[in-house]
């Protein structure tokens, strides 16, 4: 490990002041910035550490910065006064053409005056610094780079930034490892590290075991910054695979069935590895109440949803009614944001599940709550509908056959077919569709018809 990494010091206090005008313009343009549509009114420094000195040919600064904005829309997670973002900022005298997409701007004052600031994850040398820190288990200021026991992290792996993710950033090292760098971060136990570690201890082969991780220790709290996992070379994500098979007119039911089995295996392993709870009347009433509140919020924001709201509400009252009659459900830790894009199929046909961060819009406490496993099932069923829409085959029976195959595969490996509890499944599917209506109305109006079609279907309960 280079001496520069070993002897790193806290960045000068005026570093952020010199970068703030640039970051206020640059941050909202990033795909992973959560506060889209609301101007950044100010930035405050949470922590900053030099990974390479500012006065060297290449400066590298690890910065945690809080972005202050106008009030968030109703229902958004509130973790504190503004969202905290993790930035890796490089500074050079001049930016080579290959790094043009990474440009933040030209610094006119402070310790980096006269240099060009850019997103360092696009650059080979800064990415190498991160891997070497993980390989050696470095302690750099308030940053800790942990290496999993027995992990073989070789030096010299060539890094490249991926372009697929939106809410975070990932760097692939020599087709051997992938480092997921979290962008919007919060203090506490992050399920994106917690659950894969628990599954690794359980010996579950469906989730790549972490080889290392980055954390920050600040004010007595731990912030998870990134996770290094094996890179599944040659794997195809489920969304891409489904669209490819649809384009060729190929059947996808065998893949959907195998994916259902993989999901059930992960759920079973999570139930063994971490505590489960029983949801009785009080918990189920609270669960149904939260779903109802989200429906009312969405109906206020999206007029097209309002005619269906009374019928949709029956999905939640039916759930509460069952609980009042004494029905209980088992809740456990789940993926929390399962869809086709969170699944990878290896060349040998085996499926893996990735990205256990959960829905970023929810608070960390919510994402770590035990929930019925059918919540993940509902997310995947909705994903089949989105794939059919994207390929222009809605109404052809493709979605229905994939839904049935997925549930069958789940039952084969998990022992319980999600369709045997139609009230619970309908409640979670409805809650997911309502969430999608609100999301699409705000971010992708052209896609709004997809969840609205589901809303129309879910407004008419299936016969018992």
GROMACS .gro file of C-alpha atoms in nm:
model
  464
    1UNK     CA    1   0.000   0.000   0.000
    2UNK     CA    2   0.136   0.341  -0.090
    3UNK     CA    3   0.263   0.572   0.182
    4UNK     CA    4   0.018   0.838   0.068
    5UNK     CA    5  -0.275   0.615   0.162
    6UNK     CA    6  -0.126   0.519   0.498
    7UNK     CA    7  -0.058   0.872   0.617
    8UNK     CA    8  -0.378   1.038   0.498
    9UNK     CA    9  -0.506   1.335   0.696
   10UNK     CA   10  -0.834   1.520   0.725
   11UNK     CA   11  -0.895   1.750   0.431
   12UNK     CA   12  -0.849   2.125   0.486
   13UNK     CA   13  -1.168   2.288   0.621
   14UNK     CA   14  -1.187   2.527   0.328
   15UNK     CA   15  -1.197   2.244   0.072
   16UNK     CA   16  -1.579   2.229   0.068
   17UNK     CA   17  -1.609   2.607   0.056
   18UNK     CA   18  -1.405   2.611  -0.264
   19UNK     CA   19  -1.606   2.324  -0.415
   20UNK     CA   20  -1.956   2.424  -0.301
   21UNK     CA   21  -2.053   2.640  -0.601
   22UNK     CA   22  -1.952   2.356  -0.834
   23UNK     CA   23  -2.123   2.083  -0.631
   24UNK     CA   24  -2.450   2.274  -0.603
   25UNK     CA   25  -2.475   2.262  -0.983
   26UNK     CA   26  -2.326   1.916  -1.031
   27UNK     CA   27  -2.504   1.711  -0.762
   28UNK     CA   28  -2.864   1.750  -0.888
   29UNK     CA   29  -2.757   1.631  -1.235
   30UNK     CA   30  -2.634   1.293  -1.107
   31UNK     CA   31  -2.856   0.991  -1.164
   32UNK     CA   32  -2.811   0.883  -0.800
   33UNK     CA   33  -2.916   1.219  -0.652
   34UNK     CA   34  -3.236   1.154  -0.455
   35UNK     CA   35  -3.373   1.508  -0.437
   36UNK     CA   36  -3.460   1.557  -0.803
   37UNK     CA   37  -3.673   1.859  -0.879
   38UNK     CA   38  -3.578   2.051  -0.564
   39UNK     CA   39  -3.296   2.308  -0.580
   40UNK     CA   40  -2.996   2.260  -0.351
   41UNK     CA   41  -3.004   2.557  -0.113
   42UNK     CA   42  -2.678   2.479   0.063
   43UNK     CA   43  -2.418   2.216   0.149
   44UNK     CA   44  -2.265   2.128   0.484
   45UNK     CA   45  -1.961   1.912   0.542
   46UNK     CA   46  -2.008   1.591   0.741
   47UNK     CA   47  -1.651   1.461   0.698
   48UNK     CA   48  -1.363   1.487   0.453
   49UNK     CA   49  -1.045   1.281   0.428
   50UNK     CA   50  -0.753   1.301   0.187
   51UNK     CA   51  -0.683   0.966   0.024
   52UNK     CA   52  -0.415   1.125  -0.193
   53UNK     CA   53  -0.272   1.468  -0.096
   54UNK     CA   54  -0.423   1.776  -0.258
   55UNK     CA   55  -0.081   1.904  -0.361
   56UNK     CA   56   0.013   1.586  -0.550
   57UNK     CA   57  -0.025   1.541  -0.926
   58UNK     CA   58  -0.354   1.365  -0.852
   59UNK     CA   59  -0.550   1.468  -0.544
   60UNK     CA   60  -0.817   1.236  -0.406
   61UNK     CA   61  -1.068   1.347  -0.143
   62UNK     CA   62  -1.331   1.132   0.028
   63UNK     CA   63  -1.614   1.370   0.115
   64UNK     CA   64  -1.942   1.316   0.301
   65UNK     CA   65  -2.161   1.617   0.237
   66UNK     CA   66  -2.517   1.700   0.337
   67UNK     CA   67  -2.733   1.862   0.070
   68UNK     CA   68  -2.997   2.103   0.203
   69UNK     CA   69  -3.304   2.145  -0.016
   70UNK     CA   70  -3.654   2.279  -0.013
   71UNK     CA   71  -3.910   2.067   0.171
   72UNK     CA   72  -3.940   1.707   0.050
   73UNK     CA   73  -4.274   1.580  -0.081
   74UNK     CA   74  -4.508   1.412   0.165
   75UNK     CA   75  -4.421   1.050   0.235
   76UNK     CA   76  -4.048   1.080   0.167
   77UNK     CA   77  -3.811   0.929   0.422
   78UNK     CA   78  -3.668   1.179   0.668
   79UNK     CA   79  -3.328   1.077   0.805
   80UNK     CA   80  -3.223   1.423   0.919
   81UNK     CA   81  -3.170   1.778   0.795
   82UNK     CA   82  -3.093   1.701   0.431
   83UNK     CA   83  -2.962   1.391   0.258
   84UNK     CA   84  -2.598   1.291   0.309
   85UNK     CA   85  -2.401   1.190   0.000
   86UNK     CA   86  -2.069   1.014  -0.043
   87UNK     CA   87  -1.837   1.175  -0.297
   88UNK     CA   88  -1.494   1.073  -0.419
   89UNK     CA   89  -1.352   1.389  -0.570
   90UNK     CA   90  -1.034   1.389  -0.774
   91UNK     CA   91  -0.835   1.699  -0.862
   92UNK     CA   92  -0.595   1.734  -1.154
   93UNK     CA   93  -0.426   2.026  -1.325
   94UNK     CA   94  -0.600   1.924  -1.646
   95UNK     CA   95  -0.857   1.659  -1.722
   96UNK     CA   96  -0.774   1.412  -2.002
   97UNK     CA   97  -1.047   1.363  -2.264
   98UNK     CA   98  -1.134   1.014  -2.133
   99UNK     CA   99  -1.250   1.174  -1.805
  100UNK     CA  100  -1.469   1.443  -1.964
  101UNK     CA  101  -1.794   1.275  -1.844
  102UNK     CA  102  -1.663   1.296  -1.486
  103UNK     CA  103  -1.612   1.674  -1.484
  104UNK     CA  104  -1.738   1.861  -1.178
  105UNK     CA  105  -1.575   2.195  -1.260
  106UNK     CA  106  -1.271   2.419  -1.233
  107UNK     CA  107  -1.174   2.524  -0.881
  108UNK     CA  108  -1.093   2.894  -0.838
  109UNK     CA  109  -1.009   2.911  -0.466
  110UNK     CA  110  -0.897   2.711  -0.163
  111UNK     CA  111  -0.635   2.435  -0.149
  112UNK     CA  112  -0.723   2.304  -0.497
  113UNK     CA  113  -0.729   2.645  -0.670
  114UNK     CA  114  -0.637   2.628  -1.037
  115UNK     CA  115  -0.713   2.257  -1.061
  116UNK     CA  116  -1.003   2.065  -1.214
  117UNK     CA  117  -1.237   1.866  -0.987
  118UNK     CA  118  -1.407   1.548  -1.113
  119UNK     CA  119  -1.584   1.231  -1.001
  120UNK     CA  120  -1.286   1.011  -0.920
  121UNK     CA  121  -1.470   0.680  -0.962
  122UNK     CA  122  -1.431   0.727  -1.338
  123UNK     CA  123  -1.053   0.724  -1.298
  124UNK     CA  124  -0.832   0.415  -1.275
  125UNK     CA  125  -0.585   0.532  -1.009
  126UNK     CA  126  -0.842   0.646  -0.749
  127UNK     CA  127  -1.037   0.322  -0.796
  128UNK     CA  128  -0.713   0.130  -0.739
  129UNK     CA  129  -0.661   0.320  -0.413
  130UNK     CA  130  -0.997   0.195  -0.284
  131UNK     CA  131  -0.925  -0.168  -0.370
  132UNK     CA  132  -0.579  -0.152  -0.213
  133UNK     CA  133  -0.728  -0.004   0.103
  134UNK     CA  134  -0.977  -0.293   0.119
  135UNK     CA  135  -0.706  -0.548   0.045
  136UNK     CA  136  -0.484  -0.421   0.325
  137UNK     CA  137  -0.758  -0.345   0.580
  138UNK     CA  138  -0.659   0.022   0.600
  139UNK     CA  139  -0.766   0.274   0.864
  140UNK     CA  140  -0.772   0.622   0.715
  141UNK     CA  141  -0.893   0.897   0.943
  142UNK     CA  142  -1.253   0.803   1.027
  143UNK     CA  143  -1.266   0.551   0.741
  144UNK     CA  144  -1.234   0.177   0.792
  145UNK     CA  145  -1.171  -0.065   0.505
  146UNK     CA  146  -1.257  -0.418   0.618
  147UNK     CA  147  -1.154  -0.740   0.447
  148UNK     CA  148  -1.366  -1.050   0.507
  149UNK     CA  149  -1.178  -1.340   0.669
  150UNK     CA  150  -1.036  -1.566   0.401
  151UNK     CA  151  -1.116  -1.327   0.114
  152UNK     CA  152  -0.850  -1.345  -0.158
  153UNK     CA  153  -0.828  -0.988  -0.287
  154UNK     CA  154  -0.541  -0.972  -0.533
  155UNK     CA  155  -0.358  -0.650  -0.610
  156UNK     CA  156  -0.337  -0.509  -0.961
  157UNK     CA  157  -0.693  -0.580  -1.076
  158UNK     CA  158  -0.787  -0.328  -1.346
  159UNK     CA  159  -1.095  -0.121  -1.249
  160UNK     CA  160  -1.378   0.009  -1.464
  161UNK     CA  161  -1.689   0.204  -1.365
  162UNK     CA  162  -2.018   0.043  -1.465
  163UNK     CA  163  -2.299   0.245  -1.620
  164UNK     CA  164  -2.601   0.033  -1.521
  165UNK     CA  165  -2.687   0.154  -1.169
  166UNK     CA  166  -2.886   0.464  -1.088
  167UNK     CA  167  -2.909   0.498  -0.710
  168UNK     CA  168  -2.543   0.406  -0.644
  169UNK     CA  169  -2.216   0.358  -0.834
  170UNK     CA  170  -2.023   0.036  -0.896
  171UNK     CA  171  -1.666  -0.036  -0.998
  172UNK     CA  172  -1.568  -0.374  -1.145
  173UNK     CA  173  -1.214  -0.497  -1.078
  174UNK     CA  174  -1.075  -0.728  -1.345
  175UNK     CA  175  -1.400  -0.927  -1.376
  176UNK     CA  176  -1.321  -1.060  -1.026
  177UNK     CA  177  -1.488  -0.819  -0.784
  178UNK     CA  178  -1.748  -0.546  -0.793
  179UNK     CA  179  -1.744  -0.260  -0.543
  180UNK     CA  180  -2.083  -0.099  -0.483
  181UNK     CA  181  -2.026   0.256  -0.361
  182UNK     CA  182  -2.334   0.385  -0.182
  183UNK     CA  183  -2.417   0.743  -0.272
  184UNK     CA  184  -2.699   0.849  -0.039
  185UNK     CA  185  -2.590   0.723   0.300
  186UNK     CA  186  -2.740   0.707   0.648
  187UNK     CA  187  -2.595   0.596   0.982
  188UNK     CA  188  -2.674   0.251   1.113
  189UNK     CA  189  -2.676  -0.112   1.005
  190UNK     CA  190  -2.729  -0.119   0.629
  191UNK     CA  191  -2.916  -0.427   0.497
  192UNK     CA  192  -2.701  -0.419   0.181
  193UNK     CA  193  -2.415  -0.546   0.400
  194UNK     CA  194  -2.608  -0.702   0.687
  195UNK     CA  195  -2.816  -0.949   0.484
  196UNK     CA  196  -2.542  -1.080   0.248
  197UNK     CA  197  -2.318  -1.136   0.553
  198UNK     CA  198  -2.596  -1.326   0.729
  199UNK     CA  199  -2.663  -1.535   0.419
  200UNK     CA  200  -2.291  -1.608   0.383
  201UNK     CA  201  -2.282  -1.740   0.740
  202UNK     CA  202  -2.582  -1.955   0.654
  203UNK     CA  203  -2.402  -2.093   0.347
  204UNK     CA  204  -2.664  -1.967   0.099
  205UNK     CA  205  -2.513  -1.988  -0.252
  206UNK     CA  206  -2.777  -1.760  -0.408
  207UNK     CA  207  -2.617  -1.436  -0.285
  208UNK     CA  208  -2.250  -1.341  -0.344
  209UNK     CA  209  -2.071  -1.324  -0.009
  210UNK     CA  210  -1.905  -0.988   0.074
  211UNK     CA  211  -1.527  -0.990   0.036
  212UNK     CA  212  -1.486  -0.651   0.202
  213UNK     CA  213  -1.663  -0.333   0.298
  214UNK     CA  214  -1.606   0.037   0.365
  215UNK     CA  215  -1.746   0.215   0.671
  216UNK     CA  216  -1.707   0.554   0.839
  217UNK     CA  217  -1.706   0.597   1.217
  218UNK     CA  218  -1.849   0.940   1.295
  219UNK     CA  219  -1.991   1.076   1.620
  220UNK     CA  220  -2.015   0.730   1.770
  221UNK     CA  221  -2.215   0.593   1.477
  222UNK     CA  222  -2.117   0.368   1.188
  223UNK     CA  223  -2.205   0.457   0.828
  224UNK     CA  224  -2.178   0.183   0.563
  225UNK     CA  225  -2.014   0.332   0.253
  226UNK     CA  226  -1.958   0.041   0.016
  227UNK     CA  227  -1.953  -0.337  -0.027
  228UNK     CA  228  -1.707  -0.547  -0.228
  229UNK     CA  229  -1.849  -0.873  -0.366
  230UNK     CA  230  -1.746  -1.133  -0.624
  231UNK     CA  231  -1.828  -1.028  -0.979
  232UNK     CA  232  -2.045  -1.286  -1.153
  233UNK     CA  233  -1.872  -1.291  -1.488
  234UNK     CA  234  -2.097  -1.365  -1.783
  235UNK     CA  235  -2.415  -1.324  -1.577
  236UNK     CA  236  -2.720  -1.151  -1.725
  237UNK     CA  237  -2.967  -0.955  -1.516
  238UNK     CA  238  -3.326  -1.074  -1.524
  239UNK     CA  239  -3.465  -0.762  -1.686
  240UNK     CA  240  -3.222  -0.776  -1.977
  241UNK     CA  241  -3.275  -1.150  -2.016
  242UNK     CA  242  -3.654  -1.121  -2.014
  243UNK     CA  243  -3.652  -0.847  -2.280
  244UNK     CA  244  -3.407  -1.046  -2.492
  245UNK     CA  245  -3.623  -1.358  -2.478
  246UNK     CA  246  -3.935  -1.154  -2.550
  247UNK     CA  247  -3.768  -1.000  -2.855
  248UNK     CA  248  -3.695  -1.348  -2.987
  249UNK     CA  249  -4.043  -1.474  -2.907
  250UNK     CA  250  -3.900  -1.730  -2.665
  251UNK     CA  251  -4.085  -1.870  -2.366
  252UNK     CA  252  -3.972  -1.736  -2.025
  253UNK     CA  253  -4.168  -1.961  -1.793
  254UNK     CA  254  -3.876  -2.197  -1.719
  255UNK     CA  255  -3.663  -1.901  -1.613
  256UNK     CA  256  -3.949  -1.756  -1.406
  257UNK     CA  257  -3.992  -2.092  -1.230
  258UNK     CA  258  -3.619  -2.114  -1.156
  259UNK     CA  259  -3.622  -1.758  -1.029
  260UNK     CA  260  -3.910  -1.845  -0.798
  261UNK     CA  261  -3.707  -2.133  -0.655
  262UNK     CA  262  -3.407  -1.905  -0.601
  263UNK     CA  263  -3.623  -1.648  -0.422
  264UNK     CA  264  -3.768  -1.910  -0.189
  265UNK     CA  265  -3.421  -2.045  -0.108
  266UNK     CA  266  -3.303  -1.699  -0.010
  267UNK     CA  267  -3.613  -1.642   0.203
  268UNK     CA  268  -3.562  -1.976   0.378
  269UNK     CA  269  -3.198  -1.894   0.449
  270UNK     CA  270  -3.290  -1.549   0.584
  271UNK     CA  271  -3.551  -1.706   0.812
  272UNK     CA  272  -3.286  -1.941   0.951
  273UNK     CA  273  -3.018  -1.674   0.984
  274UNK     CA  274  -3.220  -1.393   1.144
  275UNK     CA  275  -3.516  -1.374   1.386
  276UNK     CA  276  -3.872  -1.408   1.263
  277UNK     CA  277  -4.182  -1.264   1.428
  278UNK     CA  278  -4.554  -1.338   1.424
  279UNK     CA  279  -4.786  -1.067   1.296
  280UNK     CA  280  -5.108  -1.070   1.494
  281UNK     CA  281  -5.408  -0.840   1.495
  282UNK     CA  282  -5.231  -0.524   1.615
  283UNK     CA  283  -4.940  -0.560   1.372
  284UNK     CA  284  -5.164  -0.645   1.076
  285UNK     CA  285  -5.393  -0.350   1.153
  286UNK     CA  286  -5.087  -0.122   1.158
  287UNK     CA  287  -4.963  -0.275   0.832
  288UNK     CA  288  -5.300  -0.224   0.661
  289UNK     CA  289  -5.316   0.129   0.799
  290UNK     CA  290  -4.982   0.217   0.644
  291UNK     CA  291  -5.095   0.079   0.308
  292UNK     CA  292  -5.417   0.280   0.330
  293UNK     CA  293  -5.227   0.598   0.412
  294UNK     CA  294  -5.000   0.551   0.111
  295UNK     CA  295  -5.306   0.498  -0.110
  296UNK     CA  296  -5.466   0.819   0.014
  297UNK     CA  297  -5.145   1.016  -0.042
  298UNK     CA  298  -5.109   0.879  -0.396
  299UNK     CA  299  -5.475   0.950  -0.477
  300UNK     CA  300  -5.431   1.311  -0.368
  301UNK     CA  301  -5.125   1.348  -0.591
  302UNK     CA  302  -5.251   1.153  -0.898
  303UNK     CA  303  -5.611   1.231  -1.001
  304UNK     CA  304  -5.625   0.929  -1.235
  305UNK     CA  305  -5.599   0.702  -0.930
  306UNK     CA  306  -5.893   0.852  -0.742
  307UNK     CA  307  -6.180   0.659  -0.910
  308UNK     CA  308  -6.017   0.330  -0.806
  309UNK     CA  309  -5.924   0.426  -0.450
  310UNK     CA  310  -6.239   0.292  -0.276
  311UNK     CA  311  -6.206  -0.049  -0.444
  312UNK     CA  312  -5.832  -0.065  -0.378
  313UNK     CA  313  -5.889   0.018  -0.012
  314UNK     CA  314  -6.083  -0.310   0.023
  315UNK     CA  315  -5.756  -0.499  -0.029
  316UNK     CA  316  -5.627  -0.349   0.294
  317UNK     CA  317  -5.949  -0.373   0.493
  318UNK     CA  318  -5.972  -0.740   0.396
  319UNK     CA  319  -5.627  -0.796   0.541
  320UNK     CA  320  -5.719  -0.620   0.865
  321UNK     CA  321  -6.043  -0.819   0.874
  322UNK     CA  322  -5.861  -1.151   0.856
  323UNK     CA  323  -5.636  -1.042   1.141
  324UNK     CA  324  -5.940  -0.944   1.348
  325UNK     CA  325  -6.068  -1.299   1.300
  326UNK     CA  326  -5.746  -1.435   1.452
  327UNK     CA  327  -5.536  -1.497   1.142
  328UNK     CA  328  -5.159  -1.453   1.191
  329UNK     CA  329  -4.864  -1.435   0.954
  330UNK     CA  330  -4.491  -1.494   0.987
  331UNK     CA  331  -4.268  -1.196   0.917
  332UNK     CA  332  -3.897  -1.216   0.845
  333UNK     CA  333  -3.618  -1.018   0.685
  334UNK     CA  334  -3.669  -0.989   0.310
  335UNK     CA  335  -3.495  -0.838   0.009
  336UNK     CA  336  -3.723  -0.536   0.017
  337UNK     CA  337  -3.695  -0.419  -0.344
  338UNK     CA  338  -3.705  -0.736  -0.551
  339UNK     CA  339  -3.753  -0.712  -0.927
  340UNK     CA  340  -3.600  -0.863  -1.240
  341UNK     CA  341  -3.311  -0.615  -1.240
  342UNK     CA  342  -3.202  -0.735  -0.894
  343UNK     CA  343  -3.147  -1.091  -1.015
  344UNK     CA  344  -2.856  -1.234  -1.212
  345UNK     CA  345  -2.854  -1.557  -1.412
  346UNK     CA  346  -2.514  -1.719  -1.452
  347UNK     CA  347  -2.414  -1.895  -1.776
  348UNK     CA  348  -2.490  -2.230  -1.607
  349UNK     CA  349  -2.851  -2.118  -1.554
  350UNK     CA  350  -2.831  -2.057  -1.179
  351UNK     CA  351  -2.994  -1.741  -1.040
  352UNK     CA  352  -2.848  -1.507  -0.777
  353UNK     CA  353  -3.010  -1.217  -0.592
  354UNK     CA  354  -2.822  -0.891  -0.542
  355UNK     CA  355  -2.870  -0.538  -0.401
  356UNK     CA  356  -3.030  -0.586  -0.059
  357UNK     CA  357  -3.041  -0.213   0.016
  358UNK     CA  358  -3.422  -0.203   0.002
  359UNK     CA  359  -3.633   0.082  -0.132
  360UNK     CA  360  -3.409   0.392  -0.098
  361UNK     CA  361  -3.713   0.615  -0.037
  362UNK     CA  362  -3.787   0.432   0.288
  363UNK     CA  363  -3.601   0.501   0.611
  364UNK     CA  364  -3.331   0.259   0.725
  365UNK     CA  365  -3.546   0.150   1.019
  366UNK     CA  366  -3.834   0.062   0.786
  367UNK     CA  367  -3.606  -0.132   0.552
  368UNK     CA  368  -3.483  -0.349   0.840
  369UNK     CA  369  -3.827  -0.446   0.969
  370UNK     CA  370  -3.934  -0.812   0.937
  371UNK     CA  371  -4.212  -0.845   0.681
  372UNK     CA  372  -4.411  -1.126   0.518
  373UNK     CA  373  -4.200  -1.285   0.244
  374UNK     CA  374  -4.485  -1.228   0.000
  375UNK     CA  375  -4.378  -0.863  -0.021
  376UNK     CA  376  -4.080  -0.972  -0.235
  377UNK     CA  377  -4.306  -1.199  -0.438
  378UNK     CA  378  -4.541  -0.909  -0.514
  379UNK     CA  379  -4.246  -0.698  -0.632
  380UNK     CA  380  -4.139  -0.967  -0.877
  381UNK     CA  381  -4.492  -1.019  -1.007
  382UNK     CA  382  -4.515  -0.649  -1.080
  383UNK     CA  383  -4.176  -0.666  -1.257
  384UNK     CA  384  -4.309  -0.922  -1.505
  385UNK     CA  385  -4.585  -0.674  -1.593
  386UNK     CA  386  -4.328  -0.401  -1.657
  387UNK     CA  387  -4.122  -0.629  -1.881
  388UNK     CA  388  -4.428  -0.717  -2.087
  389UNK     CA  389  -4.512  -0.349  -2.130
  390UNK     CA  390  -4.156  -0.261  -2.229
  391UNK     CA  391  -4.160  -0.532  -2.497
  392UNK     CA  392  -4.508  -0.444  -2.616
  393UNK     CA  393  -4.664  -0.782  -2.535
  394UNK     CA  394  -4.912  -0.690  -2.262
  395UNK     CA  395  -5.240  -0.872  -2.303
  396UNK     CA  396  -5.079  -1.175  -2.472
  397UNK     CA  397  -5.072  -1.396  -2.162
  398UNK     CA  398  -4.695  -1.365  -2.116
  399UNK     CA  399  -4.726  -1.192  -1.780
  400UNK     CA  400  -4.982  -1.439  -1.649
  401UNK     CA  401  -4.773  -1.742  -1.746
  402UNK     CA  402  -4.462  -1.595  -1.584
  403UNK     CA  403  -4.651  -1.508  -1.266
  404UNK     CA  404  -4.785  -1.862  -1.241
  405UNK     CA  405  -4.446  -2.020  -1.312
  406UNK     CA  406  -4.272  -1.799  -1.057
  407UNK     CA  407  -4.522  -1.887  -0.783
  408UNK     CA  408  -4.496  -2.256  -0.874
  409UNK     CA  409  -4.117  -2.244  -0.849
  410UNK     CA  410  -4.141  -2.060  -0.520
  411UNK     CA  411  -4.370  -2.329  -0.383
  412UNK     CA  412  -4.137  -2.605  -0.502
  413UNK     CA  413  -3.849  -2.464  -0.298
  414UNK     CA  414  -4.031  -2.283  -0.017
  415UNK     CA  415  -4.313  -2.519   0.058
  416UNK     CA  416  -4.589  -2.255   0.040
  417UNK     CA  417  -4.744  -2.122  -0.278
  418UNK     CA  418  -4.797  -1.743  -0.245
  419UNK     CA  419  -5.131  -1.785  -0.423
  420UNK     CA  420  -5.272  -1.985  -0.129
  421UNK     CA  421  -5.295  -1.658   0.066
  422UNK     CA  422  -5.474  -1.437  -0.189
  423UNK     CA  423  -5.573  -1.166   0.060
  424UNK     CA  424  -5.215  -1.103   0.169
  425UNK     CA  425  -5.082  -1.124  -0.187
  426UNK     CA  426  -5.347  -0.884  -0.318
  427UNK     CA  427  -5.272  -0.635  -0.039
  428UNK     CA  428  -4.900  -0.630  -0.117
  429UNK     CA  429  -4.952  -0.619  -0.493
  430UNK     CA  430  -5.194  -0.331  -0.451
  431UNK     CA  431  -4.953  -0.144  -0.224
  432UNK     CA  432  -4.676  -0.191  -0.480
  433UNK     CA  433  -4.895  -0.077  -0.771
  434UNK     CA  434  -4.998   0.235  -0.577
  435UNK     CA  435  -4.632   0.313  -0.511
  436UNK     CA  436  -4.563   0.270  -0.884
  437UNK     CA  437  -4.847   0.507  -0.980
  438UNK     CA  438  -4.702   0.781  -0.763
  439UNK     CA  439  -4.346   0.717  -0.885
  440UNK     CA  440  -4.436   0.712  -1.254
  441UNK     CA  441  -4.654   1.022  -1.226
  442UNK     CA  442  -4.360   1.212  -1.076
  443UNK     CA  443  -4.072   1.072  -1.278
  444UNK     CA  444  -4.189   0.882  -1.591
  445UNK     CA  445  -4.537   0.987  -1.701
  446UNK     CA  446  -4.506   0.780  -2.019
  447UNK     CA  447  -4.500   0.466  -1.802
  448UNK     CA  448  -4.801   0.559  -1.588
  449UNK     CA  449  -5.034   0.330  -1.781
  450UNK     CA  450  -4.841   0.021  -1.658
  451UNK     CA  451  -4.936   0.050  -1.290
  452UNK     CA  452  -5.275   0.197  -1.378
  453UNK     CA  453  -5.357  -0.122  -1.569
  454UNK     CA  454  -5.263  -0.320  -1.258
  455UNK     CA  455  -5.477  -0.088  -1.047
  456UNK     CA  456  -5.778  -0.161  -1.267
  457UNK     CA  457  -5.718  -0.535  -1.233
  458UNK     CA  458  -5.664  -0.521  -0.857
  459UNK     CA  459  -5.977  -0.313  -0.811
  460UNK     CA  460  -6.179  -0.625  -0.890
  461UNK     CA  461  -6.093  -0.897  -0.634
  462UNK     CA  462  -6.060  -1.246  -0.772
  463UNK     CA  463  -6.323  -1.497  -0.656
  464UNK     CA  464  -6.226  -1.680  -0.341
   0.00000   0.00000   0.00000
